[in-house]
Amino acid sequence: MKILGIETSCDETAAAVVEDGRKILSNVLASSSSIQSKSGGIIPEIAAREHIASIIPVIKQSLFQASLTGKNASSGYIDNTKLIEWAQQNIDAIAVTAGPGLIGCLLVGVEAAKALSYAWTKPIIPVVHTLAHLYSNWLVEKPPPKMPVVVLTVSGGHTDLLLMRNHGRFQILGSTRDDTAGEAFDKIARMLELPFPGGPQIQKLAKSGDLKTLVLPRPLLNNSDLDFSFSGLKTGAIKEIKTGRYEKNDVAASVQDAICDVLVRKTLKAVEKFKARTVLLAGGVAANTYLRDLLIKRSPIPVEIPPINLCTDNAAFVASYAYFNYHPILWKKINAESDTSSILQRYAVVETTESKIR
Ligand code: KG4
Ligand code: ZN
């Protein structure tokens, strides 16, 4: 079964074709992050406008690349009529991120997917982005992770701990109560006058810094629940930066250590509590080598981290999620939802949901 996935929840316009949930036939992405970098963060209105400009070319390119699979040609002129013919004959269903995310951005992908579903009379599956992230682990050429799995999804948009007992059996264990880990990296980096996105810049500077320089708060570390909070840590770091007493690389090393320490400890608490057999890491912050190494070093069970282009937002994991959680609904009934709790209640079977998830 070939599913066309569409993703526009944040600043990436993405479309992909995935066969049987695991084989990527195409994975196309246009990002507005370089435009956003000038403003030091994502401006939803600009991201939405960029989606409008990119959505059709990105979908066309992903169908075109998928149609070439197994053939010698790798590029060339796209004949619209032939492409539509190919899609009508070969695409079995359409999957689209319905939320959570920026509402103006989500709408672009959702409306495009609904139009295609109607025009091509293909089933359509609404996808919950937070859960779809997990499926980057099904897109690598390895045996699927042993369940139950605990997943830490960390990016600019999320800091979520999830438990997956099987496809369709997800449990949200915890989430951030305020800033995400990616936001904490980005906001502290901005105070250090580093360009956006700040996470990779902090990682680079931290290499030559002393992580013991700043003593930063590690909020909610000893709480009984599995929620996160990064605003105290962020404010603590910003206060120290303002004193002008510390070198940037020492601040970067201390911040990176504090954020990653909290992430790893909470994840391992979840592993122990739910007797997980695999830990998965997802989201843009999974690119952080200090976080990866710390998790691998401390984890008593295998840690799986897909290549970073699959960890960050893409449409291949949207298509994969839809294959393993195949619940098509009438195109008219799909609406974009920015809020996590509402989208989970509406479109996903989740055993427990938290009201504060971002
Ligand atoms: O998943 P992603 O590309 O986009 C969403 O936010 O959905 O994640 C971007 C986030 C940014 O906050 C960026 O600073 C962070 O991931 N990030 C990193 C690293 N690479 C990206 N944070 C820490 N270390 C990195 N190496
Ligand atoms: Zn994401």
mmCIF file of C-alpha atoms and ligand atoms in Angstrom:
data_model
loop_
_atom_site.group_PDB
_atom_site.id
_atom_site.type_symbol
_atom_site.label_atom_id
_atom_site.label_comp_id
_atom_site.label_asym_id
_atom_site.label_seq_id
_atom_site.Cartn_x
_atom_site.Cartn_y
_atom_site.Cartn_z
ATOM 1 C CA MET A 1 0.000 0.000 0.000
ATOM 2 C CA LYS A 2 1.376 3.432 -1.015
ATOM 3 C CA ILE A 3 0.403 6.399 1.159
ATOM 4 C CA LEU A 4 1.003 10.043 0.285
ATOM 5 C CA GLY A 5 1.820 11.906 3.513
ATOM 6 C CA ILE A 6 1.456 15.672 3.899
ATOM 7 C CA GLU A 7 2.875 17.741 6.777
ATOM 8 C CA THR A 8 2.612 21.520 7.385
ATOM 9 C CA SER A 9 2.305 21.881 11.164
ATOM 10 C CA CYS A 10 5.246 24.240 11.679
ATOM 11 C CA ASP A 11 7.791 25.733 9.260
ATOM 12 C CA GLU A 12 8.369 22.681 7.045
ATOM 13 C CA THR A 13 6.190 22.030 3.992
ATOM 14 C CA ALA A 14 6.603 18.304 3.442
ATOM 15 C CA ALA A 15 5.195 15.532 1.269
ATOM 16 C CA ALA A 16 6.298 11.905 1.031
ATOM 17 C CA VAL A 17 5.227 8.618 -0.454
ATOM 18 C CA VAL A 18 5.793 5.569 1.752
ATOM 19 C CA GLU A 19 5.073 1.966 0.815
ATOM 20 C CA ASP A 20 3.711 -0.398 3.466
ATOM 21 C CA GLY A 21 4.649 1.976 6.269
ATOM 22 C CA ARG A 22 8.383 1.398 5.984
ATOM 23 C CA LYS A 23 9.769 1.982 2.496
ATOM 24 C CA ILE A 24 10.351 5.619 1.573
ATOM 25 C CA LEU A 25 9.676 6.170 -2.130
ATOM 26 C CA SER A 26 10.050 9.946 -1.784
ATOM 27 C CA ASN A 27 10.526 12.401 1.083
ATOM 28 C CA VAL A 28 10.403 16.042 -0.028
ATOM 29 C CA LEU A 29 10.686 19.097 2.169
ATOM 30 C CA ALA A 30 10.746 22.887 1.789
ATOM 31 C CA SER A 31 11.594 24.827 4.935
ATOM 32 C CA SER A 32 11.031 28.491 5.699
ATOM 33 C CA SER A 33 13.538 28.341 8.572
ATOM 34 C CA SER A 34 16.153 30.449 6.758
ATOM 35 C CA ILE A 35 13.545 33.210 6.287
ATOM 36 C CA GLN A 36 12.524 32.861 9.949
ATOM 37 C CA SER A 37 16.126 32.941 11.176
ATOM 38 C CA LYS A 38 16.267 36.688 10.600
ATOM 39 C CA SER A 39 13.519 37.205 13.181
ATOM 40 C CA GLY A 40 15.044 34.841 15.763
ATOM 41 C CA GLY A 41 12.003 32.563 15.825
ATOM 42 C CA ILE A 42 9.044 31.333 13.805
ATOM 43 C CA ILE A 43 6.445 33.921 12.798
ATOM 44 C CA PRO A 44 3.273 31.865 12.190
ATOM 45 C CA GLU A 45 1.890 34.207 9.521
ATOM 46 C CA ILE A 46 5.099 34.019 7.474
ATOM 47 C CA ALA A 47 5.316 30.234 7.875
ATOM 48 C CA ALA A 48 1.701 29.881 6.659
ATOM 49 C CA ARG A 49 2.349 32.055 3.588
ATOM 50 C CA GLU A 50 5.411 29.989 2.725
ATOM 51 C CA HIS A 51 3.336 26.795 2.975
ATOM 52 C CA ILE A 52 0.862 28.214 0.472
ATOM 53 C CA ALA A 53 3.670 28.926 -1.981
ATOM 54 C CA SER A 54 5.354 25.530 -1.494
ATOM 55 C CA ILE A 55 2.585 22.986 -0.988
ATOM 56 C CA ILE A 56 1.765 22.200 -4.634
ATOM 57 C CA PRO A 57 5.406 22.044 -5.869
ATOM 58 C CA VAL A 58 6.358 19.874 -2.869
ATOM 59 C CA ILE A 59 3.478 17.420 -3.406
ATOM 60 C CA LYS A 60 4.236 17.270 -7.132
ATOM 61 C CA GLN A 61 7.912 16.621 -6.509
ATOM 62 C CA SER A 62 7.174 13.845 -4.022
ATOM 63 C CA LEU A 63 4.765 12.118 -6.437
ATOM 64 C CA PHE A 64 7.262 12.561 -9.268
ATOM 65 C CA GLN A 65 10.133 11.042 -7.301
ATOM 66 C CA ALA A 66 7.940 8.155 -6.127
ATOM 67 C CA SER A 67 6.829 7.512 -9.719
ATOM 68 C CA LEU A 68 10.484 7.150 -10.740
ATOM 69 C CA THR A 69 11.257 4.492 -8.110
ATOM 70 C CA GLY A 70 12.926 1.548 -9.773
ATOM 71 C CA LYS A 71 13.462 3.474 -12.995
ATOM 72 C CA ASN A 72 16.734 4.945 -14.212
ATOM 73 C CA ALA A 73 15.614 8.537 -14.700
ATOM 74 C CA SER A 74 16.279 10.694 -11.663
ATOM 75 C CA SER A 75 15.011 14.079 -12.737
ATOM 76 C CA GLY A 76 13.457 15.908 -15.617
ATOM 77 C CA TYR A 77 10.341 17.656 -16.768
ATOM 78 C CA ILE A 78 7.208 16.937 -14.735
ATOM 79 C CA ASP A 79 4.253 16.209 -16.968
ATOM 80 C CA ASN A 80 1.209 17.098 -14.843
ATOM 81 C CA THR A 81 -1.232 14.875 -16.712
ATOM 82 C CA LYS A 82 1.006 11.817 -16.466
ATOM 83 C CA LEU A 83 1.738 12.545 -12.826
ATOM 84 C CA ILE A 84 -1.937 12.732 -11.894
ATOM 85 C CA GLU A 85 -2.576 9.536 -13.838
ATOM 86 C CA TRP A 86 0.256 7.839 -11.956
ATOM 87 C CA ALA A 87 -1.051 9.096 -8.590
ATOM 88 C CA GLN A 88 -4.598 7.965 -9.307
ATOM 89 C CA GLN A 89 -3.383 4.492 -10.211
ATOM 90 C CA ASN A 90 -0.716 4.084 -7.539
ATOM 91 C CA ILE A 91 -1.549 6.108 -4.440
ATOM 92 C CA ASP A 92 -3.843 4.131 -2.143
ATOM 93 C CA ALA A 93 -4.509 6.764 0.529
ATOM 94 C CA ILE A 94 -3.611 10.241 1.724
ATOM 95 C CA ALA A 95 -2.401 11.014 5.247
ATOM 96 C CA VAL A 96 -2.243 14.526 6.647
ATOM 97 C CA THR A 97 -1.115 16.101 9.896
ATOM 98 C CA ALA A 98 -4.299 17.549 11.372
ATOM 99 C CA GLY A 99 -2.553 18.864 14.518
ATOM 100 C CA PRO A 100 -1.147 19.916 16.886
ATOM 101 C CA GLY A 101 0.666 22.863 15.369
ATOM 102 C CA LEU A 102 0.245 26.415 14.132
ATOM 103 C CA ILE A 103 -3.339 26.692 12.947
ATOM 104 C CA GLY A 104 -2.674 28.799 9.836
ATOM 105 C CA CYS A 105 0.050 26.348 8.799
ATOM 106 C CA LEU A 106 -1.972 23.188 9.487
ATOM 107 C CA LEU A 107 -4.846 24.516 7.402
ATOM 108 C CA VAL A 108 -2.720 24.622 4.244
ATOM 109 C CA GLY A 109 -1.805 20.927 4.418
ATOM 110 C CA VAL A 110 -5.242 19.814 5.572
ATOM 111 C CA GLU A 111 -7.079 21.662 2.796
ATOM 112 C CA ALA A 112 -4.641 20.397 0.140
ATOM 113 C CA ALA A 113 -5.063 16.809 1.363
ATOM 114 C CA LYS A 114 -8.858 17.114 1.467
ATOM 115 C CA ALA A 115 -8.925 18.475 -2.084
ATOM 116 C CA LEU A 116 -6.793 15.564 -3.356
ATOM 117 C CA SER A 117 -8.843 13.004 -1.446
ATOM 118 C CA TYR A 118 -12.047 14.385 -2.975
ATOM 119 C CA ALA A 119 -10.667 14.774 -6.501
ATOM 120 C CA TRP A 120 -8.982 11.345 -6.609
ATOM 121 C CA THR A 121 -11.568 9.561 -4.419
ATOM 122 C CA LYS A 122 -8.840 8.283 -2.104
ATOM 123 C CA PRO A 123 -9.265 7.483 1.590
ATOM 124 C CA ILE A 124 -7.837 10.135 3.917
ATOM 125 C CA ILE A 125 -6.334 9.596 7.356
ATOM 126 C CA PRO A 126 -5.941 12.473 9.852
ATOM 127 C CA VAL A 127 -2.623 12.195 11.681
ATOM 128 C CA VAL A 128 -1.621 13.395 15.146
ATOM 129 C CA HIS A 129 1.824 14.907 14.684
ATOM 130 C CA THR A 130 2.999 14.151 18.237
ATOM 131 C CA LEU A 131 2.413 10.424 17.740
ATOM 132 C CA ALA A 132 3.621 10.392 14.133
ATOM 133 C CA HIS A 133 7.125 11.470 15.237
ATOM 134 C CA LEU A 134 7.600 7.981 16.666
ATOM 135 C CA TYR A 135 7.317 6.383 13.269
ATOM 136 C CA SER A 136 10.682 7.677 12.055
ATOM 137 C CA ASN A 137 11.851 4.485 13.786
ATOM 138 C CA TRP A 138 9.873 2.371 11.321
ATOM 139 C CA LEU A 139 11.508 4.100 8.344
ATOM 140 C CA VAL A 140 15.010 2.771 8.942
ATOM 141 C CA GLU A 141 16.322 -0.518 7.614
ATOM 142 C CA LYS A 142 16.372 -2.279 10.968
ATOM 143 C CA PRO A 143 13.959 -4.590 12.772
ATOM 144 C CA PRO A 144 11.188 -2.498 14.383
ATOM 145 C CA PRO A 145 11.770 -1.471 18.020
ATOM 146 C CA LYS A 146 10.825 -4.008 20.715
ATOM 147 C CA MET A 147 7.720 -2.898 22.625
ATOM 148 C CA PRO A 148 6.821 -1.428 24.988
ATOM 149 C CA VAL A 149 8.836 1.583 23.958
ATOM 150 C CA VAL A 150 9.361 4.867 25.739
ATOM 151 C CA VAL A 151 9.778 7.806 23.371
ATOM 152 C CA LEU A 152 11.263 11.184 24.141
ATOM 153 C CA THR A 153 10.254 13.727 21.487
ATOM 154 C CA VAL A 154 12.217 16.934 21.852
ATOM 155 C CA SER A 155 12.069 19.834 19.425
ATOM 156 C CA GLY A 156 11.175 23.506 19.217
ATOM 157 C CA GLY A 157 7.520 22.471 19.271
ATOM 158 C CA HIS A 158 7.494 19.605 21.781
ATOM 159 C CA THR A 159 8.964 17.982 24.837
ATOM 160 C CA ASP A 160 6.845 14.859 25.196
ATOM 161 C CA LEU A 161 7.349 11.514 26.885
ATOM 162 C CA LEU A 162 5.219 8.785 25.334
ATOM 163 C CA LEU A 163 4.661 5.119 25.949
ATOM 164 C CA MET A 164 3.787 2.845 23.052
ATOM 165 C CA ARG A 165 2.630 -0.672 23.858
ATOM 166 C CA ASN A 166 1.637 -1.371 20.266
ATOM 167 C CA HIS A 167 0.381 0.440 17.181
ATOM 168 C CA GLY A 168 -2.697 2.351 18.286
ATOM 169 C CA ARG A 169 -1.838 1.920 21.947
ATOM 170 C CA PHE A 170 -0.167 5.128 23.006
ATOM 171 C CA GLN A 171 0.005 6.808 26.352
ATOM 172 C CA ILE A 172 1.183 10.364 26.934
ATOM 173 C CA LEU A 173 3.310 10.121 30.058
ATOM 174 C CA GLY A 174 4.402 13.706 30.410
ATOM 175 C CA SER A 175 5.003 16.925 28.617
ATOM 176 C CA THR A 176 6.399 20.356 29.247
ATOM 177 C CA ARG A 177 4.388 22.707 31.424
ATOM 178 C CA ASP A 178 5.954 25.789 29.849
ATOM 179 C CA ASP A 179 8.872 26.078 27.387
ATOM 180 C CA THR A 180 9.983 23.152 25.260
ATOM 181 C CA ALA A 181 13.609 22.007 25.456
ATOM 182 C CA GLY A 182 14.204 23.422 21.953
ATOM 183 C CA GLU A 183 12.770 26.791 23.012
ATOM 184 C CA ALA A 184 15.032 26.833 26.069
ATOM 185 C CA PHE A 185 18.066 26.229 23.817
ATOM 186 C CA ASP A 186 16.897 28.870 21.327
ATOM 187 C CA LYS A 187 16.013 31.565 23.888
ATOM 188 C CA ILE A 188 19.236 31.146 25.860
ATOM 189 C CA ALA A 189 21.184 31.191 22.584
ATOM 190 C CA ARG A 190 19.502 34.467 21.673
ATOM 191 C CA MET A 191 20.689 35.969 24.975
ATOM 192 C CA LEU A 192 24.181 34.819 24.033
ATOM 193 C CA GLU A 193 23.691 36.643 20.690
ATOM 194 C CA LEU A 194 23.880 33.414 18.708
ATOM 195 C CA PRO A 195 21.880 32.944 15.484
ATOM 196 C CA PHE A 196 18.592 30.997 15.290
ATOM 197 C CA PRO A 197 18.144 28.051 15.705
ATOM 198 C CA GLY A 198 20.262 28.239 18.822
ATOM 199 C CA GLY A 199 20.499 24.544 19.752
ATOM 200 C CA PRO A 200 23.254 23.606 17.281
ATOM 201 C CA GLN A 201 25.174 26.798 18.202
ATOM 202 C CA ILE A 202 25.061 25.955 21.912
ATOM 203 C CA GLN A 203 26.256 22.421 21.164
ATOM 204 C CA LYS A 204 29.206 23.806 19.167
ATOM 205 C CA LEU A 205 30.255 26.305 21.860
ATOM 206 C CA ALA A 206 29.736 23.782 24.674
ATOM 207 C CA LYS A 207 32.535 21.574 23.328
ATOM 208 C CA SER A 208 35.170 23.976 24.678
ATOM 209 C CA GLY A 209 33.246 24.984 27.833
ATOM 210 C CA ASP A 210 33.178 23.835 31.445
ATOM 211 C CA LEU A 211 29.771 22.428 32.334
ATOM 212 C CA LYS A 212 30.332 23.020 36.037
ATOM 213 C CA THR A 213 30.507 26.814 35.624
ATOM 214 C CA LEU A 214 26.831 27.589 36.313
ATOM 215 C CA VAL A 215 24.638 25.830 38.843
ATOM 216 C CA LEU A 216 21.264 25.825 37.122
ATOM 217 C CA PRO A 217 17.887 24.688 38.460
ATOM 218 C CA ARG A 218 16.626 21.309 37.252
ATOM 219 C CA PRO A 219 12.882 21.845 37.669
ATOM 220 C CA LEU A 220 10.465 18.954 38.396
ATOM 221 C CA LEU A 221 13.344 16.484 38.494
ATOM 222 C CA ASN A 222 12.147 14.835 41.672
ATOM 223 C CA ASN A 223 8.430 15.182 41.038
ATOM 224 C CA SER A 224 6.334 12.053 41.033
ATOM 225 C CA ASP A 225 4.952 12.809 37.552
ATOM 226 C CA LEU A 226 6.818 12.801 34.238
ATOM 227 C CA ASP A 227 6.214 16.409 33.242
ATOM 228 C CA PHE A 228 8.995 18.829 32.341
ATOM 229 C CA SER A 229 9.497 22.524 32.978
ATOM 230 C CA PHE A 230 12.263 24.569 31.376
ATOM 231 C CA SER A 231 11.272 28.157 32.097
ATOM 232 C CA GLY A 232 13.042 28.260 35.500
ATOM 233 C CA LEU A 233 16.208 26.844 33.993
ATOM 234 C CA LYS A 234 15.988 29.356 31.144
ATOM 235 C CA THR A 235 15.402 32.322 33.487
ATOM 236 C CA GLY A 236 18.254 31.149 35.740
ATOM 237 C CA ALA A 237 20.636 30.981 32.785
ATOM 238 C CA ILE A 238 19.529 34.347 31.393
ATOM 239 C CA LYS A 239 20.070 35.981 34.809
ATOM 240 C CA GLU A 240 23.614 34.619 34.942
ATOM 241 C CA ILE A 241 24.338 35.709 31.361
ATOM 242 C CA LYS A 242 23.221 39.256 32.221
ATOM 243 C CA THR A 243 25.874 39.508 34.956
ATOM 244 C CA GLY A 244 28.482 39.402 32.172
ATOM 245 C CA ARG A 245 30.761 37.323 34.400
ATOM 246 C CA TYR A 246 30.924 34.155 32.298
ATOM 247 C CA GLU A 247 32.403 33.034 28.993
ATOM 248 C CA LYS A 248 29.860 32.011 26.359
ATOM 249 C CA ASN A 249 31.273 28.506 25.973
ATOM 250 C CA ASP A 250 31.023 27.849 29.744
ATOM 251 C CA VAL A 251 27.395 29.043 29.781
ATOM 252 C CA ALA A 252 26.657 26.849 26.743
ATOM 253 C CA ALA A 253 28.191 23.745 28.376
ATOM 254 C CA SER A 254 26.297 24.313 31.652
ATOM 255 C CA VAL A 255 22.984 24.923 29.869
ATOM 256 C CA GLN A 256 23.380 21.903 27.604
ATOM 257 C CA ASP A 257 24.227 19.683 30.571
ATOM 258 C CA ALA A 258 21.278 20.926 32.669
ATOM 259 C CA ILE A 259 18.699 20.492 29.876
ATOM 260 C CA CYS A 260 19.986 17.075 28.795
ATOM 261 C CA ASP A 261 20.342 15.811 32.358
ATOM 262 C CA VAL A 262 16.651 16.546 33.065
ATOM 263 C CA LEU A 263 15.559 14.984 29.760
ATOM 264 C CA VAL A 264 17.549 11.809 30.331
ATOM 265 C CA ARG A 265 16.622 11.324 33.980
ATOM 266 C CA LYS A 266 12.901 11.697 33.333
ATOM 267 C CA THR A 267 13.084 9.367 30.330
ATOM 268 C CA LEU A 268 14.830 6.687 32.355
ATOM 269 C CA LYS A 269 12.297 7.087 35.157
ATOM 270 C CA ALA A 270 9.613 6.266 32.564
ATOM 271 C CA VAL A 271 11.639 3.291 31.286
ATOM 272 C CA GLU A 272 11.815 1.826 34.764
ATOM 273 C CA LYS A 273 8.197 2.527 35.665
ATOM 274 C CA PHE A 274 6.748 0.975 32.499
ATOM 275 C CA LYS A 275 9.356 -1.770 32.016
ATOM 276 C CA ALA A 276 10.156 -0.536 28.521
ATOM 277 C CA ARG A 277 12.337 -2.638 26.196
ATOM 278 C CA THR A 278 13.459 0.170 23.885
ATOM 279 C CA VAL A 279 13.981 3.924 24.229
ATOM 280 C CA LEU A 280 13.429 6.102 21.180
ATOM 281 C CA LEU A 281 14.597 9.655 20.660
ATOM 282 C CA ALA A 282 12.762 11.942 18.206
ATOM 283 C CA GLY A 283 12.578 15.651 17.247
ATOM 284 C CA GLY A 284 15.166 18.229 16.245
ATOM 285 C CA VAL A 285 16.955 18.271 19.625
ATOM 286 C CA ALA A 286 17.752 14.563 19.050
ATOM 287 C CA ALA A 287 20.561 15.929 16.843
ATOM 288 C CA ASN A 288 22.359 16.967 20.031
ATOM 289 C CA THR A 289 25.286 14.599 20.453
ATOM 290 C CA TYR A 290 25.646 15.321 24.178
ATOM 291 C CA LEU A 291 22.010 14.260 24.721
ATOM 292 C CA ARG A 292 22.455 11.136 22.586
ATOM 293 C CA ASP A 293 25.644 10.104 24.375
ATOM 294 C CA LEU A 294 24.220 10.759 27.844
ATOM 295 C CA LEU A 295 21.088 8.723 27.115
ATOM 296 C CA ILE A 296 23.043 5.835 25.600
ATOM 297 C CA LYS A 297 25.510 5.867 28.512
ATOM 298 C CA ARG A 298 22.862 5.823 31.238
ATOM 299 C CA SER A 299 20.166 3.652 29.644
ATOM 300 C CA PRO A 300 19.931 0.016 30.749
ATOM 301 C CA ILE A 301 17.996 -0.869 27.549
ATOM 302 C CA PRO A 302 18.716 -0.241 23.823
ATOM 303 C CA VAL A 303 18.397 3.352 22.599
ATOM 304 C CA GLU A 304 17.308 3.880 18.985
ATOM 305 C CA ILE A 305 17.892 7.193 17.239
ATOM 306 C CA PRO A 306 16.982 7.415 13.549
ATOM 307 C CA PRO A 307 19.027 9.626 11.194
ATOM 308 C CA ILE A 308 18.358 13.259 11.959
ATOM 309 C CA ASN A 309 16.504 13.976 8.687
ATOM 310 C CA LEU A 310 13.878 11.476 9.862
ATOM 311 C CA CYS A 311 13.875 12.776 13.484
ATOM 312 C CA THR A 312 12.946 16.308 12.429
ATOM 313 C CA ASP A 313 9.563 17.162 10.920
ATOM 314 C CA ASN A 314 8.852 15.325 7.656
ATOM 315 C CA ALA A 315 5.935 13.724 5.855
ATOM 316 C CA ALA A 316 7.386 10.203 5.683
ATOM 317 C CA PHE A 317 6.587 9.601 9.355
ATOM 318 C CA VAL A 318 3.078 10.954 8.731
ATOM 319 C CA ALA A 319 2.528 8.368 5.982
ATOM 320 C CA SER A 320 4.075 5.598 8.104
ATOM 321 C CA TYR A 321 1.840 6.433 11.084
ATOM 322 C CA ALA A 322 -1.219 6.285 8.817
ATOM 323 C CA TYR A 323 -0.261 2.835 7.511
ATOM 324 C CA PHE A 324 0.115 1.321 10.992
ATOM 325 C CA ASN A 325 -2.885 3.203 12.409
ATOM 326 C CA TYR A 326 -5.155 3.002 9.391
ATOM 327 C CA HIS A 327 -8.397 4.818 10.278
ATOM 328 C CA PRO A 328 -9.628 6.724 7.225
ATOM 329 C CA ILE A 329 -12.517 9.140 7.756
ATOM 330 C CA LEU A 330 -14.715 11.168 5.437
ATOM 331 C CA TRP A 331 -12.676 14.106 4.055
ATOM 332 C CA LYS A 332 -15.382 16.566 5.139
ATOM 333 C CA LYS A 333 -14.915 15.540 8.754
ATOM 334 C CA ILE A 334 -11.241 16.469 8.970
ATOM 335 C CA ASN A 335 -10.427 19.773 10.642
ATOM 336 C CA ALA A 336 -7.115 21.270 11.639
ATOM 337 C CA GLU A 337 -6.679 21.493 15.430
ATOM 338 C CA SER A 338 -3.829 23.441 16.998
ATOM 339 C CA ASP A 339 -4.280 22.052 20.495
ATOM 340 C CA THR A 340 -2.811 18.663 21.473
ATOM 341 C CA SER A 341 -5.540 17.499 23.842
ATOM 342 C CA SER A 342 -8.305 18.244 21.328
ATOM 343 C CA ILE A 343 -6.536 16.498 18.481
ATOM 344 C CA LEU A 344 -5.802 13.427 20.576
ATOM 345 C CA GLN A 345 -9.411 13.169 21.694
ATOM 346 C CA ARG A 346 -10.707 13.657 18.191
ATOM 347 C CA TYR A 347 -8.415 11.472 16.087
ATOM 348 C CA ALA A 348 -6.287 9.131 18.175
ATOM 349 C CA VAL A 349 -6.778 6.319 20.590
ATOM 350 C CA VAL A 350 -4.734 7.401 23.578
ATOM 351 C CA GLU A 351 -5.023 5.748 26.933
ATOM 352 C CA THR A 352 -4.275 8.798 29.059
ATOM 353 C CA THR A 353 -4.010 12.388 27.963
ATOM 354 C CA GLU A 354 -2.666 15.346 29.845
ATOM 355 C CA SER A 355 -4.417 18.666 29.566
ATOM 356 C CA LYS A 356 -1.172 20.628 29.569
ATOM 357 C CA ILE A 357 0.563 18.996 26.615
ATOM 358 C CA ARG A 358 2.007 21.447 24.062
HETATM 359 O O1 KG4 B 1 12.147 19.214 15.030
HETATM 360 P P1 KG4 B 1 12.669 20.558 14.669
HETATM 361 O O2 KG4 B 1 13.559 20.691 13.452
HETATM 362 O O3 KG4 B 1 11.504 21.571 14.460
HETATM 363 C C1 KG4 B 1 10.459 21.750 15.375
HETATM 364 O O4 KG4 B 1 10.665 22.529 16.326
HETATM 365 O O5 KG4 B 1 9.392 21.119 15.205
HETATM 366 O O6 KG4 B 1 13.456 21.108 15.955
HETATM 367 C C2 KG4 B 1 14.073 22.370 15.966
HETATM 368 C C3 KG4 B 1 14.662 22.568 17.340
HETATM 369 C C4 KG4 B 1 15.213 23.978 17.554
HETATM 370 O O7 KG4 B 1 14.781 24.440 18.806
HETATM 371 C C5 KG4 B 1 16.723 23.758 17.517
HETATM 372 O O8 KG4 B 1 17.441 24.706 18.284
HETATM 373 C C6 KG4 B 1 16.839 22.360 18.102
HETATM 374 O O9 KG4 B 1 15.740 21.648 17.551
HETATM 375 N N1 KG4 B 1 18.091 21.700 17.740
HETATM 376 C C7 KG4 B 1 19.073 21.406 18.621
HETATM 377 C C8 KG4 B 1 20.148 20.838 17.889
HETATM 378 N N2 KG4 B 1 19.773 20.799 16.572
HETATM 379 C C9 KG4 B 1 18.509 21.326 16.503
HETATM 380 N N3 KG4 B 1 19.120 21.583 19.950
HETATM 381 C C10 KG4 B 1 20.241 21.193 20.569
HETATM 382 N N4 KG4 B 1 21.319 20.657 19.942
HETATM 383 C C11 KG4 B 1 21.309 20.453 18.612
HETATM 384 N N5 KG4 B 1 22.367 19.923 18.006
HETATM 385 ZN ZN ZN B 2 7.533 17.843 15.210
#
